[in-house]
Short mmCIF file of C-alpha atoms and ligand atoms in Angstrom, two decimals:
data_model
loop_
_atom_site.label_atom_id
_atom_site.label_comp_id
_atom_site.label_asym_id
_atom_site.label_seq_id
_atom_site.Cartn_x
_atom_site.Cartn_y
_atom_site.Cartn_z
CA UNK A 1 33.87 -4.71 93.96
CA UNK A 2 32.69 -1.99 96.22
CA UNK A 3 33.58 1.38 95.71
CA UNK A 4 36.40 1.44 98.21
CA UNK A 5 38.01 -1.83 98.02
CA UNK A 6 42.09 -2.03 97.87
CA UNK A 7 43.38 -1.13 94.38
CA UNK A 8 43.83 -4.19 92.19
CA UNK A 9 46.64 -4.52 89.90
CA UNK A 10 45.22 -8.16 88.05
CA UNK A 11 42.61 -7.31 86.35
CA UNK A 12 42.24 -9.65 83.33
CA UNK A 13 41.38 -9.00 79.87
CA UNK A 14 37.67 -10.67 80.85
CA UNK A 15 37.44 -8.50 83.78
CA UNK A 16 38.14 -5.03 81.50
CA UNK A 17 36.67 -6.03 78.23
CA UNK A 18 32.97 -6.65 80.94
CA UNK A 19 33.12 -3.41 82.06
CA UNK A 20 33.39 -1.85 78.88
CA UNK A 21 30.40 -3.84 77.68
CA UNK A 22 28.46 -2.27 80.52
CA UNK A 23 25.19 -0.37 78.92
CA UNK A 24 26.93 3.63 79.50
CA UNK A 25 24.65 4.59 82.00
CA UNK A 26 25.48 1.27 84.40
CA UNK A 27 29.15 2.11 83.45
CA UNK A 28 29.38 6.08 84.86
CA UNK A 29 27.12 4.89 87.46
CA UNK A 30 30.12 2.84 89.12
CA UNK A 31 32.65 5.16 88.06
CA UNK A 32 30.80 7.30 90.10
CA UNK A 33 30.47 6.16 93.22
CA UNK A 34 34.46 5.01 93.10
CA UNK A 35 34.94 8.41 92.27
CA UNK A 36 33.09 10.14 94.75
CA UNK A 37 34.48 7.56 97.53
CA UNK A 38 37.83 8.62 97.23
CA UNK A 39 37.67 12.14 96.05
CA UNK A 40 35.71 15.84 95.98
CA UNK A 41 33.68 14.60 92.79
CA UNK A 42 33.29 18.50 92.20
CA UNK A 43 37.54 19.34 92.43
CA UNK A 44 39.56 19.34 89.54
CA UNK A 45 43.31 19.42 89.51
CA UNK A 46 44.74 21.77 87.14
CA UNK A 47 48.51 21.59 85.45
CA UNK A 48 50.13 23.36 83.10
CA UNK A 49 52.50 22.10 80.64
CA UNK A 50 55.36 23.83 78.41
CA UNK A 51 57.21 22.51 76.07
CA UNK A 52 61.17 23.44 77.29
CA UNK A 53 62.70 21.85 74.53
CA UNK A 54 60.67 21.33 71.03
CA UNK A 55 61.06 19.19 68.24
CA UNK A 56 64.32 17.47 66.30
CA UNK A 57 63.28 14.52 68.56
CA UNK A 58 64.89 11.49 67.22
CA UNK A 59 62.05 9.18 68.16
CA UNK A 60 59.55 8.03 65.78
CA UNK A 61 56.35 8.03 67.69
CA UNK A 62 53.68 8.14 64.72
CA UNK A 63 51.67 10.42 66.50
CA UNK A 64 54.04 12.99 67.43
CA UNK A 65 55.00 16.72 65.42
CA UNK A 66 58.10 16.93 67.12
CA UNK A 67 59.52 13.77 65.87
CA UNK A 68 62.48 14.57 63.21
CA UNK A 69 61.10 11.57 61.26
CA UNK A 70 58.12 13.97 59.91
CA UNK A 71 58.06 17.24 58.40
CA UNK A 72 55.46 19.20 60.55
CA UNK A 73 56.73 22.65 60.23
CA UNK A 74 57.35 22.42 63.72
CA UNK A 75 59.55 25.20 64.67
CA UNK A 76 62.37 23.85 66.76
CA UNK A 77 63.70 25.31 70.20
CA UNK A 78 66.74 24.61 72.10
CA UNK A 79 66.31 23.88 76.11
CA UNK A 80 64.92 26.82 77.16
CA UNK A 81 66.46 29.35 79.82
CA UNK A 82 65.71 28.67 83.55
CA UNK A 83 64.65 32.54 83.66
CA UNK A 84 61.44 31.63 80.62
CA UNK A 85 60.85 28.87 82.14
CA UNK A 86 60.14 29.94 85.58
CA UNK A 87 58.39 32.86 84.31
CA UNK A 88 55.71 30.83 82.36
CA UNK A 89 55.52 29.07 85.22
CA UNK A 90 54.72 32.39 87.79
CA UNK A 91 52.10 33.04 85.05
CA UNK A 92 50.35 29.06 85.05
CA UNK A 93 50.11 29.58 89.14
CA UNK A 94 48.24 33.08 88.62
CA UNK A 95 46.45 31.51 86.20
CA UNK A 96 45.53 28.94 88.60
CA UNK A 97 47.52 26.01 88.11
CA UNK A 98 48.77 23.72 90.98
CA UNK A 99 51.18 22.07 88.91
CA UNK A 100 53.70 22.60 86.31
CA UNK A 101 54.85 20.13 83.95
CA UNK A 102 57.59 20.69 81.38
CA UNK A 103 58.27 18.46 78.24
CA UNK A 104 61.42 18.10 76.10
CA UNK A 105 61.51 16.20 73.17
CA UNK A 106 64.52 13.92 73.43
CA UNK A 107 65.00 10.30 73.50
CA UNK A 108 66.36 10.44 76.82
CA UNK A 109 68.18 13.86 78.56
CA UNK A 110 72.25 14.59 78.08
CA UNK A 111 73.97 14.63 81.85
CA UNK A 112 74.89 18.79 80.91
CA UNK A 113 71.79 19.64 80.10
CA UNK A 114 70.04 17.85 83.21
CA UNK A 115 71.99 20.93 85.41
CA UNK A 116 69.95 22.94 83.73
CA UNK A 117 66.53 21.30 84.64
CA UNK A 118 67.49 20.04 87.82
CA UNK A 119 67.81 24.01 88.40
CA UNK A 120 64.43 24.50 86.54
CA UNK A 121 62.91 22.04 88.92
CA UNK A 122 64.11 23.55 92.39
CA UNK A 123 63.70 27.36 90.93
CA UNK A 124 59.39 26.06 89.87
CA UNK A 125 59.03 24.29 93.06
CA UNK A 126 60.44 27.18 94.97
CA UNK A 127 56.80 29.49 93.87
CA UNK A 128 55.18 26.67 95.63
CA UNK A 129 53.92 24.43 92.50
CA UNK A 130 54.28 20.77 91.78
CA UNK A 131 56.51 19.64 89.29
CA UNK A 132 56.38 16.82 86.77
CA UNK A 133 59.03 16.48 83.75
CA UNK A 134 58.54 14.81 80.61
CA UNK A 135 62.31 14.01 79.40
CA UNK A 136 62.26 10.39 77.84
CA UNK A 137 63.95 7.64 78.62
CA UNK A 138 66.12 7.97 82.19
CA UNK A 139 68.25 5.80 83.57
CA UNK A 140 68.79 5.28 87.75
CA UNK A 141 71.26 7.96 88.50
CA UNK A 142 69.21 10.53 86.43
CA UNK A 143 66.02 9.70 88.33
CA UNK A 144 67.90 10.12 91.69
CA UNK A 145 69.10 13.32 90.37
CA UNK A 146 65.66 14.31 89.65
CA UNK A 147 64.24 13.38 92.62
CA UNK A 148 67.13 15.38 94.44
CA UNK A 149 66.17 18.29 92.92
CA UNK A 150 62.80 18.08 94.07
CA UNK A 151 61.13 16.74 91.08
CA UNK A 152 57.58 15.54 92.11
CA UNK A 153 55.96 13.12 89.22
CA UNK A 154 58.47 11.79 86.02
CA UNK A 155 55.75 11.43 83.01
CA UNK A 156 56.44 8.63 80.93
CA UNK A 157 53.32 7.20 78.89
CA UNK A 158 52.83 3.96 77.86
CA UNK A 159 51.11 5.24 74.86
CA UNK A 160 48.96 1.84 73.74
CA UNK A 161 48.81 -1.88 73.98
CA UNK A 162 52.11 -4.21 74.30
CA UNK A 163 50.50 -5.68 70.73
CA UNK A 164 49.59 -2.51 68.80
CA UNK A 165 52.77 -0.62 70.04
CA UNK A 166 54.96 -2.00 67.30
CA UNK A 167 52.68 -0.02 64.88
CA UNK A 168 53.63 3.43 66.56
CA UNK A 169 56.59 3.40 67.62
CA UNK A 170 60.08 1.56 66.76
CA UNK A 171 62.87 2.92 68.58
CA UNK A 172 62.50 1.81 71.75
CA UNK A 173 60.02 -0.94 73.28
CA UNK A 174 57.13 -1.51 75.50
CA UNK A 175 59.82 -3.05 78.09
CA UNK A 176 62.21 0.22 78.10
CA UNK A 177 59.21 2.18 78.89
CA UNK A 178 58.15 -0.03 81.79
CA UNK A 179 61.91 0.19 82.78
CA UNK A 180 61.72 4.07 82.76
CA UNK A 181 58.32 3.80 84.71
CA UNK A 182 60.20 1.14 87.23
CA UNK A 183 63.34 3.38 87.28
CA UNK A 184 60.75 6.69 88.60
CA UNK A 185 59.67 5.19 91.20
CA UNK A 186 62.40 3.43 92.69
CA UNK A 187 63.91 7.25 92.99
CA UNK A 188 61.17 8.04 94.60
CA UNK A 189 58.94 10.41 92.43
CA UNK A 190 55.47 10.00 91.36
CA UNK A 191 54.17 8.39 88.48
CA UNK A 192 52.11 10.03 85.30
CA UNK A 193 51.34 7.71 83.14
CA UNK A 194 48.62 7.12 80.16
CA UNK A 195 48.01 6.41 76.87
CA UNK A 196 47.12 7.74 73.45
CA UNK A 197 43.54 6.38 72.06
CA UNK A 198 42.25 6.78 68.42
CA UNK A 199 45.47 5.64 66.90
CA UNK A 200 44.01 3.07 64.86
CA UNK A 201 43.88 0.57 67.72
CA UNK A 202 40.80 -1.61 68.46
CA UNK A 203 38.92 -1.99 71.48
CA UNK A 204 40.87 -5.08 72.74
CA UNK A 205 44.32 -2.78 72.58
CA UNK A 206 42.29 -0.15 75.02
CA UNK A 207 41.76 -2.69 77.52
CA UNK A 208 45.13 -3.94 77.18
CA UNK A 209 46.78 -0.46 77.53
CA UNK A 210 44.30 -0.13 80.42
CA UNK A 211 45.43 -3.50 81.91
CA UNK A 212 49.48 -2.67 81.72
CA UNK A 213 48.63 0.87 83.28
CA UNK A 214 46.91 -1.14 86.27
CA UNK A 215 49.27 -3.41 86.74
CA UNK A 216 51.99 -0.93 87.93
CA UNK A 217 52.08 -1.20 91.69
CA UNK A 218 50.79 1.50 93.10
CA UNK A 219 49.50 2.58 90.34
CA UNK A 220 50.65 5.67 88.72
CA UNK A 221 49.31 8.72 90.51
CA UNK A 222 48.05 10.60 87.47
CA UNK A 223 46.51 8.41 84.18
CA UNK A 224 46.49 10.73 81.64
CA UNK A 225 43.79 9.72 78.83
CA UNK A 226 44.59 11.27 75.73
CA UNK A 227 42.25 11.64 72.22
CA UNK A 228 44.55 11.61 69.16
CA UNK A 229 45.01 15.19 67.83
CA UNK A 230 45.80 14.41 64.08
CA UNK A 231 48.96 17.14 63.31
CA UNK A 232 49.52 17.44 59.25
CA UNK A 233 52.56 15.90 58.50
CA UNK A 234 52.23 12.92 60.98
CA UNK A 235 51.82 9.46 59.89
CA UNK A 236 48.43 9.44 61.72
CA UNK A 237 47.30 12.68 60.33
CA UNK A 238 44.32 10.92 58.91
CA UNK A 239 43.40 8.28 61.45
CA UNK A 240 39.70 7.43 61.51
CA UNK A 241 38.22 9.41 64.28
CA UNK A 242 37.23 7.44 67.58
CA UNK A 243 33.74 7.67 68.78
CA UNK A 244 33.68 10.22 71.87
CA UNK A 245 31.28 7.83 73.85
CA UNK A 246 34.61 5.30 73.43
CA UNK A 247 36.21 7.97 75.08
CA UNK A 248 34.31 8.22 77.86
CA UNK A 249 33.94 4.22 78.58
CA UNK A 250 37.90 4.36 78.73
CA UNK A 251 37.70 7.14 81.52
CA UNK A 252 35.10 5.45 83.14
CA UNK A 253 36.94 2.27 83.34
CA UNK A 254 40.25 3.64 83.80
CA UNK A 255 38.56 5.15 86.65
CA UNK A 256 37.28 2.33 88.37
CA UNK A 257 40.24 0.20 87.71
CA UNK A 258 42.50 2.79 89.04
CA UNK A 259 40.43 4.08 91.98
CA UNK A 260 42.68 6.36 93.86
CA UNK A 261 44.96 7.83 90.95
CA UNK A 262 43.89 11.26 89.16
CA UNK A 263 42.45 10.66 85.47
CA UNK A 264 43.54 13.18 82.89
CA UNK A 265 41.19 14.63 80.50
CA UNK A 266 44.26 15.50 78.57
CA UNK A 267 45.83 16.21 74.59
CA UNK A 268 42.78 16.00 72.60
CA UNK A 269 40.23 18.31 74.65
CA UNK A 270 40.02 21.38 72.30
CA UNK A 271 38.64 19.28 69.84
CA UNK A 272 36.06 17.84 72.02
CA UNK A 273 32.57 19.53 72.64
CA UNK A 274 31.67 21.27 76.36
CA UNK A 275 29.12 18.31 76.44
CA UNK A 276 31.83 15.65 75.75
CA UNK A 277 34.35 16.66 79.11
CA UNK A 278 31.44 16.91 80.81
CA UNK A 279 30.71 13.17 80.42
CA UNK A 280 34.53 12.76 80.85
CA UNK A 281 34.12 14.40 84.12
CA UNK A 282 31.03 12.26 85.08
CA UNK A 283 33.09 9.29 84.23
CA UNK A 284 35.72 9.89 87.10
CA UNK A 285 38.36 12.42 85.05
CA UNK A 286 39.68 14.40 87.71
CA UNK A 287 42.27 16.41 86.02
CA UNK A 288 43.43 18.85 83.27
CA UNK A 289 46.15 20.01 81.38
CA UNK A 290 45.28 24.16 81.35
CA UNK A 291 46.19 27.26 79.06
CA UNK A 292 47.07 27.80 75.69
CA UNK A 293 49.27 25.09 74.63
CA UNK A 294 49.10 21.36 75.17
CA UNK A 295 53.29 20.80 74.03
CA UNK A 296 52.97 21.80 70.64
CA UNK A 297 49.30 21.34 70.24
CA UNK A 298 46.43 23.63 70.90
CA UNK A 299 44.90 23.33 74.43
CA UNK A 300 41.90 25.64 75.27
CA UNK A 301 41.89 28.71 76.55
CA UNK A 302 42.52 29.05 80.38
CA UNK A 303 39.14 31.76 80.22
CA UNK A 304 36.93 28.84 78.23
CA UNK A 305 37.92 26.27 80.77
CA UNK A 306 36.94 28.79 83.51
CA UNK A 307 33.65 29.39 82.00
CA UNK A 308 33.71 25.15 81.85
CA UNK A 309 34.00 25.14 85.30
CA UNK A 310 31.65 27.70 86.41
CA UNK A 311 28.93 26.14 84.05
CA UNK A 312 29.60 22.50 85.75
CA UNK A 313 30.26 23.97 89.62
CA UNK A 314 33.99 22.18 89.48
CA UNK A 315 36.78 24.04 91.29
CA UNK A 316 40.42 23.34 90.98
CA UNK A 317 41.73 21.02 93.51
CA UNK A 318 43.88 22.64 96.38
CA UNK A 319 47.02 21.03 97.02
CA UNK A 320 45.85 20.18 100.42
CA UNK A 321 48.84 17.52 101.16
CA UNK A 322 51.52 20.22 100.28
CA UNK A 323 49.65 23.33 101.36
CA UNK A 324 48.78 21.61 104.99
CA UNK A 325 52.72 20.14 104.52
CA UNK A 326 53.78 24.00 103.91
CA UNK A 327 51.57 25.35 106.50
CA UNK A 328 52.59 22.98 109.11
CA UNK A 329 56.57 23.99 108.17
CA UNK A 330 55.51 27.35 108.27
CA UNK A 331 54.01 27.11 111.93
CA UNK A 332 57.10 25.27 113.05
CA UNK A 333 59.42 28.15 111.64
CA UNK A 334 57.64 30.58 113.47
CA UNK A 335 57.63 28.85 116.89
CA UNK A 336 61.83 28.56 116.04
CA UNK A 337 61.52 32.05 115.86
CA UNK A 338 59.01 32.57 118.73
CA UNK A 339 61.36 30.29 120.74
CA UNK A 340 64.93 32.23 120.01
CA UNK A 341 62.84 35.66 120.93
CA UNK A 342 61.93 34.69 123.99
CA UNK A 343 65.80 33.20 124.63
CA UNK A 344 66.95 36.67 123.40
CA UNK A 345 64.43 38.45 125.82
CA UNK A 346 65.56 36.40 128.46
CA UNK A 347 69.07 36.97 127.97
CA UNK A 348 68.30 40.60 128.15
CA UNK A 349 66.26 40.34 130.91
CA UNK A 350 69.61 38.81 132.57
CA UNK A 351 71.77 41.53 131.51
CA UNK A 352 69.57 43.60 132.83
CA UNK A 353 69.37 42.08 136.17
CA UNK A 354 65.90 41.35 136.18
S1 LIG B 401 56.33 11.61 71.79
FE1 LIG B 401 58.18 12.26 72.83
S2 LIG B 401 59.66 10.68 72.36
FE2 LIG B 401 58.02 10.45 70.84
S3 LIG B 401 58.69 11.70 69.10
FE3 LIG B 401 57.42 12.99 70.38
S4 LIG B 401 58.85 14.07 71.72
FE4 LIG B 401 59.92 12.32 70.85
#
């Protein structure tokens, strides 16, 4: 494969479990060059994400602290108000951020309470930032609404393997999550879509997670690639831990299997060393969640992630699709108004019998 051929969505099993066998360095060698053929190897895009509704979430996702199945200690909050949310988000673009993302736990969102985030939606967009929602399950009318309001990418992950998935989760399937993902982009929006690894799943179940992700056609624009963070309380609070370099191999091969989508370094990063994202970043991770809270689990701080970036030369990735989208409305508003002065001057110029 060279490093800009089409995206493939049939990759087998073979074809994924070979390139994790490669030795490392042969392995973030091609992730490379795929990486740096179809994007600023150096640019990072940066999100933000806030949890607008937290915990009492009657899934059972073994992972999870704001599942009502465990006793975390979570402190529970109802859907937020559009004036908090919109705030936070004012603060994530000075911070930086191109994108905000906000996450409620619930197994899929009531009709009332979807006025109020269709409203968060157009008020977050209207500051000029992406938007992405986490809500659960949503059905086709939903999605449109969603996408009405502006909504730019519906996250929904796949979490692990089609075979391993039983063992996390068991209220609702591998199939009503590839519905959701189906539903998303028949309205329209962009896809976010990843996985969990470190769950207690081997390395067959990475390649198959990696396989079902790939498989979506096109392929979901953002892959985030999350490490387990144990929370106390949690079925998996004691999980054996997964070795980092595993880590990276996934990035690297979710990278070249997914060529032109954005790999998140995502839940998972404050636990990993400077010299561990680093290697994520070498392996083709082109994104990350920033600021103080990752849902309801620590994230690091915005200032150690700038000091990350200095120390590695990234930048943040401009939104140069929207900005050059904005710029270009921008340009045609003013020759409108360039247009209905010179009308108005030349009706004067009438009434004034010149
Ligand atoms: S991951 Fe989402 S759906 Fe699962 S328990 Fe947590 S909030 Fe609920």
């Amino acid at each position: 494969m060279t490093a800009t051929a089409a995206p493939r969505h049939d990759w087998t099993l073979d074809e994924i479990n070979a390139l994790f066998a490669l030795p490392f360095n042969d392995l973030l060698f091609k992730a490379q060059q795929i990486h740096r053929a179809h994007f600023d190897a150096n640019a990072v895009q940066v999100s933000t994400l806030l949890s607008i509704k937290t915990g009492a979430c009657p899934e059972d996702c073994k992972y999870c602290p704001q599942s009502g199945h465990y006793n975390t200690q979570l402190e529970k909050e109802k859907l937020l108000e559009i004036e908090k949310v919109v705030e936070q988000a004012r603060a994530a673009k000075a911070a930086g951020a191109s994108r905000f993302c906000m996450g409620a736990a619930w197994r899929s969102p009531r009709d009332k309470d979807l006025v109020q985030v269709e409203e968060m939606v157009r008020q977050v967009k209207a500051l000029g930032l992406e938007t992405c929602m986490t809500l659960g399950m949503v059905d086709g009318a939903q999605a449109s609404r969603l996408a009405s309001a502006g909504l730019d990418y519906y996250n929904h992950n796949l979490d692990t393997s089609p075979d391993y998935y039983g063992e996390i989760i068991t209220t609702r399937t591998y199939s009503d999550r590839l519905e959701t993902l189906a539903t998303v982009r028949e309205a329209g929006m962009k896809v976010c879509s990843g996985g969990i690894l470190g769950m207690g799943e081997d390395a067959q179940d990475r390649s198959a997670l990696l396989q079902q992700l790939a498989r979506l056609s096109p392929h979901p624009e953002s892959v985030p690639i999350n490490m387990l963070v144990k929370v106390p309380g949690t079925p998996l609070e004691n999980a054996e831990d997964l070795d980092p370099i595993e880590f990276i191999r996934a990035i690297g091969v979710a990278r070249i299997m997914m060529p032109q989508s954005h790999v998140r370094l995502s839940a998972g990063r404050e636990q990993m060393s400077e010299s561990t994202q680093a290697l994520a970043f070498l392996a083709g991770a082109n994104s990350i969640f920033y600021g103080d809270k990752l849902l309801t689990t620590g994230n690091p701080q915005a200032d150690r992630d700038r000091a990350l970036f200095t120390k590695l030369g990234l930048h943040p990735e401009q939104r140069e699709t929207c900005e050059s989208t904005d710029s270009q409305a921008t340009r045609l508003a003013q020759q409108a108004q360039q247009q209905r002065l010179n009308e108005r001057a030349a009706e004067l110029a009438v009434d004034a019998g010149v």
